[in-house]
Amino acid sequence: MNEKRDLFLSTAEVYLDYLERPAVAAKWTEPSALDEFTVAGLAGHTSSQITSAAAALAAEGDERPGKDLFDHYAQAAWATTGIDSEANTGIRDSGENLAAAGHKELCATTREALEQVRTALPSAPADSRGATSTWDYTLPLDDYLVTRTVELVVHGDDLAHSLPADPPAYPQAAYDLTFHVLTRLAAARHGNSALIGALARSERAPGTVAAF
């Protein structure tokens, strides 16, 4: 396998070990660090990064048109609309639904999905495509796994802040990949100069360079 596939698997394993902690179960029905998300819903949404990868690998003959990684982010409705938009309420509802059976069941479902990915991924062709069921396009499989890895890193941190507890200890390569994607998105949103100022010149840093 290549580096992106290996990194997704190792990042997903760290997340799943974190999800299985009793501290997550103890906070299950409480509000999370994200507006309008319970801890359960946030955990469900984060786990869906693994279950959606399993579903993508099981799909055959996807005829949806292709996009590249940063086109995906540029047009993603959840990234360009408020938390009450249809896209974002749908994400929250989906996360809550996936977690509705409880902490133990979500852990088992996610563990099963990860094993399916671990089995299927080594033999997936280099030109494979990947997507979630709600998208009207696909990405190259390895880029699709990049989006899943970034989601696991970002939402794993959200989950840690919801407990609160130390964040998952993801591989440094997962953080490096996430920084690369978020930096590109922040520069596209705010401009290269704003990002340089924020990172290197505190005296002229803008109020925010958030990627989303």
PDB file of C-alpha atoms in Angstrom:
ATOM      1  CA  MET A   1       0.000   0.000   0.000  1.00  0.00           C
ATOM      2  CA  ASN A   2       0.987   3.626  -0.324  1.00  0.00           C
ATOM      3  CA  GLU A   3       1.538   6.210   2.401  1.00  0.00           C
ATOM      4  CA  LYS A   4      -1.937   7.770   2.271  1.00  0.00           C
ATOM      5  CA  ARG A   5      -3.643   4.408   2.702  1.00  0.00           C
ATOM      6  CA  ASP A   6      -1.374   3.371   5.542  1.00  0.00           C
ATOM      7  CA  LEU A   7      -1.882   6.733   7.213  1.00  0.00           C
ATOM      8  CA  PHE A   8      -5.657   6.474   7.054  1.00  0.00           C
ATOM      9  CA  LEU A   9      -5.553   3.062   8.716  1.00  0.00           C
ATOM     10  CA  SER A  10      -3.209   4.140  11.492  1.00  0.00           C
ATOM     11  CA  THR A  11      -5.192   7.345  12.126  1.00  0.00           C
ATOM     12  CA  ALA A  12      -8.484   5.436  12.199  1.00  0.00           C
ATOM     13  CA  GLU A  13      -7.046   2.946  14.691  1.00  0.00           C
ATOM     14  CA  VAL A  14      -5.985   5.749  17.050  1.00  0.00           C
ATOM     15  CA  TYR A  15      -9.432   7.343  16.800  1.00  0.00           C
ATOM     16  CA  LEU A  16     -11.206   4.065  17.481  1.00  0.00           C
ATOM     17  CA  ASP A  17      -9.069   3.370  20.546  1.00  0.00           C
ATOM     18  CA  TYR A  18     -10.033   6.853  21.783  1.00  0.00           C
ATOM     19  CA  LEU A  19     -13.728   6.318  21.018  1.00  0.00           C
ATOM     20  CA  GLU A  20     -13.727   3.155  23.129  1.00  0.00           C
ATOM     21  CA  ARG A  21     -12.677   5.031  26.288  1.00  0.00           C
ATOM     22  CA  PRO A  22     -15.193   4.987  29.154  1.00  0.00           C
ATOM     23  CA  ALA A  23     -14.848   8.786  29.380  1.00  0.00           C
ATOM     24  CA  VAL A  24     -16.588   9.088  26.002  1.00  0.00           C
ATOM     25  CA  ALA A  25     -19.465   6.873  27.129  1.00  0.00           C
ATOM     26  CA  ALA A  26     -19.814   8.899  30.327  1.00  0.00           C
ATOM     27  CA  LYS A  27     -20.447  12.104  28.341  1.00  0.00           C
ATOM     28  CA  TRP A  28     -22.548  10.456  25.639  1.00  0.00           C
ATOM     29  CA  THR A  29     -25.736  12.504  25.943  1.00  0.00           C
ATOM     30  CA  GLU A  30     -24.098  15.817  26.892  1.00  0.00           C
ATOM     31  CA  PRO A  31     -23.431  18.761  24.564  1.00  0.00           C
ATOM     32  CA  SER A  32     -20.143  18.560  22.669  1.00  0.00           C
ATOM     33  CA  ALA A  33     -17.623  21.307  21.977  1.00  0.00           C
ATOM     34  CA  LEU A  34     -19.402  21.892  18.641  1.00  0.00           C
ATOM     35  CA  ASP A  35     -22.644  23.852  18.532  1.00  0.00           C
ATOM     36  CA  GLU A  36     -25.769  21.703  18.138  1.00  0.00           C
ATOM     37  CA  PHE A  37     -23.815  18.420  18.416  1.00  0.00           C
ATOM     38  CA  THR A  38     -24.063  16.068  21.380  1.00  0.00           C
ATOM     39  CA  VAL A  39     -20.998  14.008  22.223  1.00  0.00           C
ATOM     40  CA  ALA A  40     -22.833  11.026  20.750  1.00  0.00           C
ATOM     41  CA  GLY A  41     -23.578  12.865  17.509  1.00  0.00           C
ATOM     42  CA  LEU A  42     -20.013  14.113  17.210  1.00  0.00           C
ATOM     43  CA  ALA A  43     -18.708  10.597  17.803  1.00  0.00           C
ATOM     44  CA  GLY A  44     -21.147   9.245  15.231  1.00  0.00           C
ATOM     45  CA  HIS A  45     -20.058  11.790  12.646  1.00  0.00           C
ATOM     46  CA  THR A  46     -16.390  11.077  13.303  1.00  0.00           C
ATOM     47  CA  SER A  47     -16.961   7.327  13.071  1.00  0.00           C
ATOM     48  CA  SER A  48     -18.708   7.861   9.748  1.00  0.00           C
ATOM     49  CA  GLN A  49     -15.334   8.751   8.257  1.00  0.00           C
ATOM     50  CA  ILE A  50     -14.456   5.078   8.702  1.00  0.00           C
ATOM     51  CA  THR A  51     -17.826   3.561   7.808  1.00  0.00           C
ATOM     52  CA  SER A  52     -18.026   5.699   4.663  1.00  0.00           C
ATOM     53  CA  ALA A  53     -14.563   4.505   3.614  1.00  0.00           C
ATOM     54  CA  ALA A  54     -15.731   0.907   4.005  1.00  0.00           C
ATOM     55  CA  ALA A  55     -18.810   1.637   1.889  1.00  0.00           C
ATOM     56  CA  ALA A  56     -16.718   3.367  -0.784  1.00  0.00           C
ATOM     57  CA  LEU A  57     -14.397   0.395  -1.070  1.00  0.00           C
ATOM     58  CA  ALA A  58     -17.357  -1.961  -1.380  1.00  0.00           C
ATOM     59  CA  ALA A  59     -18.981   0.087  -4.173  1.00  0.00           C
ATOM     60  CA  GLU A  60     -18.488  -0.990  -7.774  1.00  0.00           C
ATOM     61  CA  GLY A  61     -18.628   0.888 -11.068  1.00  0.00           C
ATOM     62  CA  ASP A  62     -19.272   4.371  -9.725  1.00  0.00           C
ATOM     63  CA  GLU A  63     -20.269   6.533 -12.691  1.00  0.00           C
ATOM     64  CA  ARG A  64     -20.287   9.907 -10.938  1.00  0.00           C
ATOM     65  CA  PRO A  65     -17.924  12.522 -12.437  1.00  0.00           C
ATOM     66  CA  GLY A  66     -14.530  13.084 -10.850  1.00  0.00           C
ATOM     67  CA  LYS A  67     -13.114  16.061  -8.980  1.00  0.00           C
ATOM     68  CA  ASP A  68      -9.778  16.704  -7.342  1.00  0.00           C
ATOM     69  CA  LEU A  69      -9.096  17.182  -3.646  1.00  0.00           C
ATOM     70  CA  PHE A  70      -9.243  20.973  -3.393  1.00  0.00           C
ATOM     71  CA  ASP A  71     -12.187  21.295  -5.785  1.00  0.00           C
ATOM     72  CA  HIS A  72     -14.024  19.084  -3.298  1.00  0.00           C
ATOM     73  CA  TYR A  73     -13.393  21.534  -0.467  1.00  0.00           C
ATOM     74  CA  ALA A  74     -14.066  24.605  -2.603  1.00  0.00           C
ATOM     75  CA  GLN A  75     -17.612  23.522  -3.399  1.00  0.00           C
ATOM     76  CA  ALA A  76     -18.531  21.637  -0.213  1.00  0.00           C
ATOM     77  CA  ALA A  77     -21.835  23.054   1.035  1.00  0.00           C
ATOM     78  CA  TRP A  78     -21.028  22.318   4.680  1.00  0.00           C
ATOM     79  CA  ALA A  79     -17.889  24.496   4.417  1.00  0.00           C
ATOM     80  CA  THR A  80     -19.602  27.478   2.806  1.00  0.00           C
ATOM     81  CA  THR A  81     -22.915  27.639   4.729  1.00  0.00           C
ATOM     82  CA  GLY A  82     -23.917  28.207   8.350  1.00  0.00           C
ATOM     83  CA  ILE A  83     -24.596  25.583  10.990  1.00  0.00           C
ATOM     84  CA  ASP A  84     -28.362  25.784  10.348  1.00  0.00           C
ATOM     85  CA  SER A  85     -28.059  25.062   6.639  1.00  0.00           C
ATOM     86  CA  GLU A  86     -29.524  21.913   5.170  1.00  0.00           C
ATOM     87  CA  ALA A  87     -26.049  20.503   4.585  1.00  0.00           C
ATOM     88  CA  ASN A  88     -24.949  20.966   8.185  1.00  0.00           C
ATOM     89  CA  THR A  89     -28.181  19.898   9.840  1.00  0.00           C
ATOM     90  CA  GLY A  90     -28.016  16.792   7.659  1.00  0.00           C
ATOM     91  CA  ILE A  91     -24.493  16.056   8.894  1.00  0.00           C
ATOM     92  CA  ARG A  92     -25.610  16.417  12.517  1.00  0.00           C
ATOM     93  CA  ASP A  93     -28.687  14.253  11.998  1.00  0.00           C
ATOM     94  CA  SER A  94     -26.590  11.574  10.313  1.00  0.00           C
ATOM     95  CA  GLY A  95     -24.094  11.562  13.192  1.00  0.00           C
ATOM     96  CA  GLU A  96     -26.834  11.314  15.794  1.00  0.00           C
ATOM     97  CA  ASN A  97     -28.512   8.493  13.872  1.00  0.00           C
ATOM     98  CA  LEU A  98     -25.298   6.509  13.588  1.00  0.00           C
ATOM     99  CA  ALA A  99     -24.770   6.834  17.349  1.00  0.00           C
ATOM    100  CA  ALA A 100     -28.407   6.233  18.329  1.00  0.00           C
ATOM    101  CA  ALA A 101     -27.860   2.626  19.401  1.00  0.00           C
ATOM    102  CA  GLY A 102     -25.367   3.734  22.030  1.00  0.00           C
ATOM    103  CA  HIS A 103     -21.652   3.942  22.695  1.00  0.00           C
ATOM    104  CA  LYS A 104     -20.957   0.209  22.742  1.00  0.00           C
ATOM    105  CA  GLU A 105     -22.765  -0.390  19.459  1.00  0.00           C
ATOM    106  CA  LEU A 106     -21.051   2.524  17.707  1.00  0.00           C
ATOM    107  CA  CYS A 107     -17.665   1.192  18.802  1.00  0.00           C
ATOM    108  CA  ALA A 108     -18.532  -2.256  17.445  1.00  0.00           C
ATOM    109  CA  THR A 109     -19.882  -0.880  14.148  1.00  0.00           C
ATOM    110  CA  THR A 110     -16.826   1.306  13.652  1.00  0.00           C
ATOM    111  CA  ARG A 111     -14.437  -1.524  14.532  1.00  0.00           C
ATOM    112  CA  GLU A 112     -16.150  -3.783  11.991  1.00  0.00           C
ATOM    113  CA  ALA A 113     -15.927  -1.091   9.310  1.00  0.00           C
ATOM    114  CA  LEU A 114     -12.238  -0.533   9.989  1.00  0.00           C
ATOM    115  CA  GLU A 115     -11.532  -4.222   9.585  1.00  0.00           C
ATOM    116  CA  GLN A 116     -13.406  -4.177   6.271  1.00  0.00           C
ATOM    117  CA  VAL A 117     -11.239  -1.279   5.102  1.00  0.00           C
ATOM    118  CA  ARG A 118      -8.086  -3.007   6.327  1.00  0.00           C
ATOM    119  CA  THR A 119      -9.004  -6.103   4.312  1.00  0.00           C
ATOM    120  CA  ALA A 120     -10.068  -4.349   1.101  1.00  0.00           C
ATOM    121  CA  LEU A 121      -7.592  -1.500   0.862  1.00  0.00           C
ATOM    122  CA  PRO A 122      -4.383  -3.380  -0.054  1.00  0.00           C
ATOM    123  CA  SER A 123      -5.944  -4.777  -3.230  1.00  0.00           C
ATOM    124  CA  ALA A 124      -7.807  -1.631  -4.317  1.00  0.00           C
ATOM    125  CA  PRO A 125      -6.436  -0.552  -7.731  1.00  0.00           C
ATOM    126  CA  ALA A 126      -4.390   2.637  -7.976  1.00  0.00           C
ATOM    127  CA  ASP A 127      -7.079   4.260 -10.151  1.00  0.00           C
ATOM    128  CA  SER A 128      -9.939   3.509  -7.727  1.00  0.00           C
ATOM    129  CA  ARG A 129     -12.427   6.252  -6.902  1.00  0.00           C
ATOM    130  CA  GLY A 130     -14.057   7.102  -3.588  1.00  0.00           C
ATOM    131  CA  ALA A 131     -17.016   9.155  -2.384  1.00  0.00           C
ATOM    132  CA  THR A 132     -19.760   9.275   0.188  1.00  0.00           C
ATOM    133  CA  SER A 133     -23.259   8.335  -0.883  1.00  0.00           C
ATOM    134  CA  THR A 134     -24.494  11.951  -0.777  1.00  0.00           C
ATOM    135  CA  TRP A 135     -21.876  13.358  -3.158  1.00  0.00           C
ATOM    136  CA  ASP A 136     -22.607  13.850  -6.856  1.00  0.00           C
ATOM    137  CA  TYR A 137     -18.933  13.280  -7.760  1.00  0.00           C
ATOM    138  CA  THR A 138     -15.981  11.125  -6.776  1.00  0.00           C
ATOM    139  CA  LEU A 139     -12.357  11.672  -5.812  1.00  0.00           C
ATOM    140  CA  PRO A 140      -9.358   9.480  -6.501  1.00  0.00           C
ATOM    141  CA  LEU A 141      -9.482   6.911  -3.692  1.00  0.00           C
ATOM    142  CA  ASP A 142      -6.256   8.094  -2.094  1.00  0.00           C
ATOM    143  CA  ASP A 143      -7.506  11.709  -2.049  1.00  0.00           C
ATOM    144  CA  TYR A 144     -10.806  10.510  -0.617  1.00  0.00           C
ATOM    145  CA  LEU A 145      -8.851   8.887   2.199  1.00  0.00           C
ATOM    146  CA  VAL A 146      -7.037  12.189   2.737  1.00  0.00           C
ATOM    147  CA  THR A 147     -10.419  13.837   3.393  1.00  0.00           C
ATOM    148  CA  ARG A 148     -11.308  11.072   5.851  1.00  0.00           C
ATOM    149  CA  THR A 149      -7.958  11.403   7.625  1.00  0.00           C
ATOM    150  CA  VAL A 150      -8.360  15.170   8.001  1.00  0.00           C
ATOM    151  CA  GLU A 151     -11.871  14.679   9.403  1.00  0.00           C
ATOM    152  CA  LEU A 152     -10.605  12.138  11.946  1.00  0.00           C
ATOM    153  CA  VAL A 153      -7.852  14.483  13.119  1.00  0.00           C
ATOM    154  CA  VAL A 154     -10.070  17.569  13.349  1.00  0.00           C
ATOM    155  CA  HIS A 155     -13.052  15.875  14.968  1.00  0.00           C
ATOM    156  CA  GLY A 156     -10.884  13.779  17.248  1.00  0.00           C
ATOM    157  CA  ASP A 157      -9.672  17.071  18.658  1.00  0.00           C
ATOM    158  CA  ASP A 158     -13.289  18.274  18.946  1.00  0.00           C
ATOM    159  CA  LEU A 159     -14.157  15.104  20.847  1.00  0.00           C
ATOM    160  CA  ALA A 160     -11.255  15.608  23.248  1.00  0.00           C
ATOM    161  CA  HIS A 161     -12.381  19.169  23.991  1.00  0.00           C
ATOM    162  CA  SER A 162     -15.888  17.858  24.619  1.00  0.00           C
ATOM    163  CA  LEU A 163     -14.834  15.581  27.484  1.00  0.00           C
ATOM    164  CA  PRO A 164     -12.446  17.447  28.230  1.00  0.00           C
ATOM    165  CA  ALA A 165      -9.339  15.275  27.950  1.00  0.00           C
ATOM    166  CA  ASP A 166      -6.007  15.088  26.192  1.00  0.00           C
ATOM    167  CA  PRO A 167      -6.523  14.683  22.423  1.00  0.00           C
ATOM    168  CA  PRO A 168      -5.863  11.447  20.539  1.00  0.00           C
ATOM    169  CA  ALA A 169      -2.169  10.850  19.844  1.00  0.00           C
ATOM    170  CA  TYR A 170      -2.384  10.636  16.068  1.00  0.00           C
ATOM    171  CA  PRO A 171       0.714   9.922  13.968  1.00  0.00           C
ATOM    172  CA  GLN A 172       2.676  13.091  13.250  1.00  0.00           C
ATOM    173  CA  ALA A 173       2.193  12.420   9.556  1.00  0.00           C
ATOM    174  CA  ALA A 174      -1.580  12.722  10.077  1.00  0.00           C
ATOM    175  CA  TYR A 175      -1.106  16.156  11.646  1.00  0.00           C
ATOM    176  CA  ASP A 176       1.285  17.169   8.865  1.00  0.00           C
ATOM    177  CA  LEU A 177      -1.269  16.156   6.236  1.00  0.00           C
ATOM    178  CA  THR A 178      -4.041  18.009   8.063  1.00  0.00           C
ATOM    179  CA  PHE A 179      -1.887  21.126   8.375  1.00  0.00           C
ATOM    180  CA  HIS A 180      -1.159  20.983   4.639  1.00  0.00           C
ATOM    181  CA  VAL A 181      -4.845  20.791   3.717  1.00  0.00           C
ATOM    182  CA  LEU A 182      -6.007  23.409   6.226  1.00  0.00           C
ATOM    183  CA  THR A 183      -3.203  25.809   5.274  1.00  0.00           C
ATOM    184  CA  ARG A 184      -4.114  25.584   1.593  1.00  0.00           C
ATOM    185  CA  LEU A 185      -7.768  26.185   2.412  1.00  0.00           C
ATOM    186  CA  ALA A 186      -6.979  29.088   4.746  1.00  0.00           C
ATOM    187  CA  ALA A 187      -4.804  30.747   2.105  1.00  0.00           C
ATOM    188  CA  ALA A 188      -7.531  30.331  -0.498  1.00  0.00           C
ATOM    189  CA  ARG A 189     -10.049  31.933   1.845  1.00  0.00           C
ATOM    190  CA  HIS A 190      -8.003  34.778   3.311  1.00  0.00           C
ATOM    191  CA  GLY A 191      -5.080  35.253   0.895  1.00  0.00           C
ATOM    192  CA  ASN A 192      -1.456  34.240   1.082  1.00  0.00           C
ATOM    193  CA  SER A 193      -0.355  37.453   2.803  1.00  0.00           C
ATOM    194  CA  ALA A 194      -2.871  37.038   5.620  1.00  0.00           C
ATOM    195  CA  LEU A 195      -1.612  33.552   6.304  1.00  0.00           C
ATOM    196  CA  ILE A 196       2.034  34.618   6.248  1.00  0.00           C
ATOM    197  CA  GLY A 197       1.217  37.419   8.660  1.00  0.00           C
ATOM    198  CA  ALA A 198      -0.615  35.091  11.030  1.00  0.00           C
ATOM    199  CA  LEU A 199       2.194  32.538  11.091  1.00  0.00           C
ATOM    200  CA  ALA A 200       5.271  34.753  10.974  1.00  0.00           C
ATOM    201  CA  ARG A 201       4.349  38.332  11.888  1.00  0.00           C
ATOM    202  CA  SER A 202       2.121  38.612  14.944  1.00  0.00           C
ATOM    203  CA  GLU A 203       2.121  42.412  14.708  1.00  0.00           C
ATOM    204  CA  ARG A 204       0.120  42.229  11.487  1.00  0.00           C
ATOM    205  CA  ALA A 205      -1.812  39.008  11.999  1.00  0.00           C
ATOM    206  CA  PRO A 206      -5.459  39.256  10.966  1.00  0.00           C
ATOM    207  CA  GLY A 207      -8.248  38.422  13.367  1.00  0.00           C
ATOM    208  CA  THR A 208      -8.646  34.948  11.912  1.00  0.00           C
ATOM    209  CA  VAL A 209      -7.206  32.709   9.236  1.00  0.00           C
ATOM    210  CA  ALA A 210      -9.632  29.858   9.907  1.00  0.00           C
ATOM    211  CA  ALA A 211      -9.861  27.440   6.999  1.00  0.00           C
ATOM    212  CA  PHE A 212     -13.646  27.084   7.388  1.00  0.00           C
TER     213      PHE A 212
END
